[in-house]
Amino acid sequence: MFDLKLMANAPEVFSTTAATVAAEVEHGAGKHIEPQLFGLAPYQIVAISMLVLIAIMVWKKVPGMIMGGLDSRIAAIRTQLDEAKQLRAEAEALRNEYAAKIANAEKDAEAMIAGAQTEADAILAKAEADGQQMVVRRKQLAEDKISAAEREAVDQVRRRAATAATLAARGLIAEKHDAAADSKLADQVIAGI
């Protein structure tokens, strides 16, 4: 079997090919080699790239476009602010106008209520006067009806009395008056004509 102690101390192998390592050894320490392009260090390459980028931006007038965009945006914002100020002034004017209208409406409402109260009092007084006049008229009408009924009753009693008297007279005349008396009466009437 394997001896575990020997395996524990044995180095591990990760690769079977030989590694190529470029390192400079100076006084026993490893030195890092910087990559270079055309003999320039990385910071120099970055600086040159930035200068080229800035030159292209200046050549294509990018700062002018940025400034123009900012200026147009500032002008748009100023226009919006001016419109907002104008709208605010209009809103305040409308608010003041409606506040005045509300105050006038309240005054008008109070005047309408006072006018309605006065009118209601006048209508009530007129209704009372009309009611009293109606009572007087109804009383007079009732009295007139009573008087008419009394006259009608008196006339009816007179007619009945006249009818009764006529019947009684006819009966008496028929009883006491005969044909000879009729001829004598007729002769008197003819002589009187």
mmCIF file of C-alpha atoms in Angstrom:
data_model
loop_
_atom_site.group_PDB
_atom_site.id
_atom_site.type_symbol
_atom_site.label_atom_id
_atom_site.label_comp_id
_atom_site.label_asym_id
_atom_site.label_seq_id
_atom_site.Cartn_x
_atom_site.Cartn_y
_atom_site.Cartn_z
ATOM 1 C CA MET A 1 0.000 0.000 0.000
ATOM 2 C CA PHE A 2 0.855 3.625 -0.210
ATOM 3 C CA ASP A 3 2.499 5.368 2.559
ATOM 4 C CA LEU A 4 0.283 8.295 3.466
ATOM 5 C CA LYS A 5 3.074 10.194 5.138
ATOM 6 C CA LEU A 6 5.081 10.250 1.971
ATOM 7 C CA MET A 7 2.152 11.408 -0.077
ATOM 8 C CA ALA A 8 1.347 14.187 2.341
ATOM 9 C CA ASN A 9 4.814 15.694 1.805
ATOM 10 C CA ALA A 10 4.894 15.156 -1.942
ATOM 11 C CA PRO A 11 4.409 18.210 -4.153
ATOM 12 C CA GLU A 12 1.308 18.393 -6.277
ATOM 13 C CA VAL A 13 1.647 18.528 -10.001
ATOM 14 C CA PHE A 14 -0.833 20.571 -11.994
ATOM 15 C CA SER A 15 0.692 20.551 -15.405
ATOM 16 C CA THR A 16 2.747 18.067 -17.292
ATOM 17 C CA THR A 17 4.278 20.618 -19.706
ATOM 18 C CA ALA A 18 7.146 22.856 -18.940
ATOM 19 C CA ALA A 19 6.237 26.479 -18.055
ATOM 20 C CA THR A 20 7.831 29.400 -19.763
ATOM 21 C CA VAL A 21 8.386 32.256 -17.451
ATOM 22 C CA ALA A 22 10.200 35.434 -18.266
ATOM 23 C CA ALA A 23 11.427 37.167 -15.204
ATOM 24 C CA GLU A 24 14.396 39.216 -14.380
ATOM 25 C CA VAL A 25 16.017 38.489 -11.153
ATOM 26 C CA GLU A 26 17.639 41.342 -9.366
ATOM 27 C CA HIS A 27 19.128 40.792 -6.010
ATOM 28 C CA GLY A 28 16.984 37.756 -5.478
ATOM 29 C CA ALA A 29 13.577 39.381 -6.129
ATOM 30 C CA GLY A 30 11.348 39.094 -9.213
ATOM 31 C CA LYS A 31 10.831 42.206 -11.341
ATOM 32 C CA HIS A 32 7.680 42.879 -13.314
ATOM 33 C CA ILE A 33 8.144 43.648 -16.999
ATOM 34 C CA GLU A 34 5.842 46.416 -18.290
ATOM 35 C CA PRO A 35 4.235 45.922 -21.730
ATOM 36 C CA GLN A 36 5.242 48.520 -24.299
ATOM 37 C CA LEU A 37 3.816 49.716 -27.615
ATOM 38 C CA PHE A 38 6.207 51.432 -30.009
ATOM 39 C CA GLY A 39 8.502 51.893 -27.088
ATOM 40 C CA LEU A 40 5.973 53.860 -25.043
ATOM 41 C CA ALA A 41 4.857 53.085 -21.526
ATOM 42 C CA PRO A 42 1.146 52.431 -20.867
ATOM 43 C CA TYR A 43 0.557 55.818 -19.233
ATOM 44 C CA GLN A 44 2.081 57.508 -22.280
ATOM 45 C CA ILE A 45 -0.209 55.542 -24.598
ATOM 46 C CA VAL A 46 -3.244 56.590 -22.514
ATOM 47 C CA ALA A 47 -2.132 60.236 -22.550
ATOM 48 C CA ILE A 48 -1.622 60.232 -26.338
ATOM 49 C CA SER A 49 -5.032 58.527 -26.825
ATOM 50 C CA MET A 50 -6.720 61.171 -24.712
ATOM 51 C CA LEU A 51 -5.026 63.976 -26.665
ATOM 52 C CA VAL A 52 -6.144 62.398 -29.962
ATOM 53 C CA LEU A 53 -9.712 62.026 -28.627
ATOM 54 C CA ILE A 54 -9.801 65.654 -27.456
ATOM 55 C CA ALA A 55 -8.362 66.818 -30.815
ATOM 56 C CA ILE A 56 -11.055 64.877 -32.717
ATOM 57 C CA MET A 57 -13.762 66.353 -30.469
ATOM 58 C CA VAL A 58 -12.440 69.885 -31.063
ATOM 59 C CA TRP A 59 -12.146 69.221 -34.812
ATOM 60 C CA LYS A 60 -15.774 67.941 -34.982
ATOM 61 C CA LYS A 61 -16.914 70.934 -32.859
ATOM 62 C CA VAL A 62 -18.359 68.771 -30.098
ATOM 63 C CA PRO A 63 -17.895 71.451 -27.393
ATOM 64 C CA GLY A 64 -19.839 73.911 -29.558
ATOM 65 C CA MET A 65 -22.627 71.355 -30.018
ATOM 66 C CA ILE A 66 -22.675 70.672 -26.297
ATOM 67 C CA MET A 67 -22.761 74.391 -25.532
ATOM 68 C CA GLY A 68 -25.438 74.938 -28.185
ATOM 69 C CA GLY A 69 -27.537 72.104 -26.715
ATOM 70 C CA LEU A 70 -27.100 73.531 -23.227
ATOM 71 C CA ASP A 71 -27.969 77.040 -24.453
ATOM 72 C CA SER A 72 -31.099 75.773 -26.209
ATOM 73 C CA ARG A 73 -32.063 73.819 -23.098
ATOM 74 C CA ILE A 74 -31.501 76.934 -20.938
ATOM 75 C CA ALA A 75 -33.633 78.986 -23.353
ATOM 76 C CA ALA A 76 -36.380 76.338 -23.242
ATOM 77 C CA ILE A 77 -36.286 76.317 -19.443
ATOM 78 C CA ARG A 78 -36.456 80.149 -19.372
ATOM 79 C CA THR A 79 -39.438 80.044 -21.730
ATOM 80 C CA GLN A 80 -41.133 77.473 -19.521
ATOM 81 C CA LEU A 81 -40.427 79.588 -16.427
ATOM 82 C CA ASP A 82 -41.863 82.690 -18.137
ATOM 83 C CA GLU A 83 -44.956 80.703 -19.155
ATOM 84 C CA ALA A 84 -45.268 79.384 -15.607
ATOM 85 C CA LYS A 85 -45.053 82.944 -14.219
ATOM 86 C CA GLN A 86 -47.686 84.101 -16.696
ATOM 87 C CA LEU A 87 -49.949 81.144 -15.844
ATOM 88 C CA ARG A 88 -49.488 81.852 -12.148
ATOM 89 C CA ALA A 89 -50.435 85.506 -12.648
ATOM 90 C CA GLU A 90 -53.508 84.448 -14.659
ATOM 91 C CA ALA A 91 -54.439 81.893 -11.992
ATOM 92 C CA GLU A 92 -54.134 84.515 -9.241
ATOM 93 C CA ALA A 93 -56.262 86.935 -11.291
ATOM 94 C CA LEU A 94 -58.898 84.225 -11.773
ATOM 95 C CA ARG A 95 -58.771 83.358 -8.086
ATOM 96 C CA ASN A 96 -59.262 87.022 -7.135
ATOM 97 C CA GLU A 97 -62.087 87.345 -9.675
ATOM 98 C CA TYR A 98 -63.857 84.267 -8.321
ATOM 99 C CA ALA A 99 -63.317 85.416 -4.738
ATOM 100 C CA ALA A 100 -65.009 88.705 -5.663
ATOM 101 C CA LYS A 101 -67.799 86.803 -7.414
ATOM 102 C CA ILE A 102 -68.293 84.629 -4.332
ATOM 103 C CA ALA A 103 -68.464 87.724 -2.114
ATOM 104 C CA ASN A 104 -70.970 89.325 -4.508
ATOM 105 C CA ALA A 105 -72.937 86.082 -4.660
ATOM 106 C CA GLU A 106 -73.129 86.009 -0.862
ATOM 107 C CA LYS A 107 -74.365 89.618 -0.834
ATOM 108 C CA ASP A 108 -76.871 88.792 -3.588
ATOM 109 C CA ALA A 109 -78.022 85.737 -1.633
ATOM 110 C CA GLU A 110 -78.552 87.833 1.486
ATOM 111 C CA ALA A 111 -80.479 90.414 -0.560
ATOM 112 C CA MET A 112 -82.559 87.643 -2.135
ATOM 113 C CA ILE A 113 -83.330 86.189 1.289
ATOM 114 C CA ALA A 114 -84.367 89.615 2.600
ATOM 115 C CA GLY A 115 -86.492 90.219 -0.520
ATOM 116 C CA ALA A 116 -88.077 86.777 -0.199
ATOM 117 C CA GLN A 117 -88.865 87.433 3.477
ATOM 118 C CA THR A 118 -90.447 90.785 2.614
ATOM 119 C CA GLU A 119 -92.421 89.199 -0.207
ATOM 120 C CA ALA A 120 -93.541 86.339 2.048
ATOM 121 C CA ASP A 121 -94.702 88.842 4.685
ATOM 122 C CA ALA A 122 -96.608 90.798 2.023
ATOM 123 C CA ILE A 123 -98.195 87.601 0.694
ATOM 124 C CA LEU A 124 -99.159 86.580 4.228
ATOM 125 C CA ALA A 125 -100.717 89.999 4.944
ATOM 126 C CA LYS A 126 -102.575 89.914 1.608
ATOM 127 C CA ALA A 127 -103.781 86.372 2.342
ATOM 128 C CA GLU A 128 -105.068 87.494 5.745
ATOM 129 C CA ALA A 129 -106.844 90.483 4.189
ATOM 130 C CA ASP A 130 -108.254 88.316 1.405
ATOM 131 C CA GLY A 131 -109.376 85.758 4.004
ATOM 132 C CA GLN A 132 -111.177 88.436 5.993
ATOM 133 C CA GLN A 133 -112.815 89.774 2.827
ATOM 134 C CA MET A 134 -113.842 86.252 1.862
ATOM 135 C CA VAL A 135 -115.369 85.733 5.311
ATOM 136 C CA VAL A 136 -117.311 89.004 4.930
ATOM 137 C CA ARG A 137 -118.449 88.024 1.407
ATOM 138 C CA ARG A 138 -119.433 84.518 2.519
ATOM 139 C CA LYS A 139 -121.311 85.972 5.472
ATOM 140 C CA GLN A 140 -123.097 88.434 3.179
ATOM 141 C CA LEU A 141 -123.825 85.632 0.700
ATOM 142 C CA ALA A 142 -125.233 83.471 3.509
ATOM 143 C CA GLU A 143 -127.353 86.363 4.757
ATOM 144 C CA ASP A 144 -128.588 86.983 1.196
ATOM 145 C CA LYS A 145 -129.463 83.289 0.837
ATOM 146 C CA ILE A 146 -131.275 83.354 4.167
ATOM 147 C CA SER A 147 -133.205 86.505 3.126
ATOM 148 C CA ALA A 148 -134.090 84.928 -0.219
ATOM 149 C CA ALA A 149 -135.222 81.758 1.545
ATOM 150 C CA GLU A 150 -137.341 83.841 3.957
ATOM 151 C CA ARG A 151 -138.924 85.764 1.053
ATOM 152 C CA GLU A 152 -139.519 82.494 -0.782
ATOM 153 C CA ALA A 153 -141.106 81.012 2.345
ATOM 154 C CA VAL A 154 -143.272 84.151 2.866
ATOM 155 C CA ASP A 155 -144.293 84.113 -0.819
ATOM 156 C CA GLN A 156 -145.081 80.415 -0.615
ATOM 157 C CA VAL A 157 -147.146 80.975 2.553
ATOM 158 C CA ARG A 158 -148.973 83.862 0.811
ATOM 159 C CA ARG A 159 -149.637 81.723 -2.267
ATOM 160 C CA ARG A 160 -150.955 78.907 -0.112
ATOM 161 C CA ALA A 161 -153.046 81.387 1.900
ATOM 162 C CA ALA A 162 -154.359 82.928 -1.344
ATOM 163 C CA THR A 163 -155.087 79.478 -2.749
ATOM 164 C CA ALA A 164 -156.804 78.475 0.500
ATOM 165 C CA ALA A 165 -158.768 81.770 0.543
ATOM 166 C CA THR A 166 -159.703 81.310 -3.100
ATOM 167 C CA LEU A 167 -160.891 77.783 -2.446
ATOM 168 C CA ALA A 168 -162.823 78.893 0.634
ATOM 169 C CA ALA A 169 -164.326 81.829 -1.255
ATOM 170 C CA ARG A 170 -165.295 79.574 -4.145
ATOM 171 C CA GLY A 171 -166.887 77.162 -1.744
ATOM 172 C CA LEU A 172 -168.796 79.989 -0.005
ATOM 173 C CA ILE A 173 -169.778 81.570 -3.294
ATOM 174 C CA ALA A 174 -170.894 78.271 -4.685
ATOM 175 C CA GLU A 175 -172.891 77.668 -1.561
ATOM 176 C CA LYS A 176 -174.532 81.088 -1.263
ATOM 177 C CA HIS A 177 -174.503 82.238 -4.837
ATOM 178 C CA ASP A 178 -176.966 80.759 -7.295
ATOM 179 C CA ALA A 179 -177.860 81.335 -10.949
ATOM 180 C CA ALA A 180 -180.109 84.384 -10.264
ATOM 181 C CA ALA A 181 -177.295 86.098 -8.405
ATOM 182 C CA ASP A 182 -174.950 85.327 -11.293
ATOM 183 C CA SER A 183 -177.212 86.992 -13.814
ATOM 184 C CA LYS A 184 -177.671 90.036 -11.573
ATOM 185 C CA LEU A 185 -173.852 90.293 -11.156
ATOM 186 C CA ALA A 186 -173.309 89.953 -14.904
ATOM 187 C CA ASP A 187 -175.827 92.739 -15.554
ATOM 188 C CA GLN A 188 -173.992 95.040 -13.115
ATOM 189 C CA VAL A 189 -170.689 94.367 -14.772
ATOM 190 C CA ILE A 190 -172.121 95.051 -18.229
ATOM 191 C CA ALA A 191 -173.743 98.248 -17.047
ATOM 192 C CA GLY A 192 -170.450 99.389 -15.531
ATOM 193 C CA ILE A 193 -168.708 99.116 -18.876
#
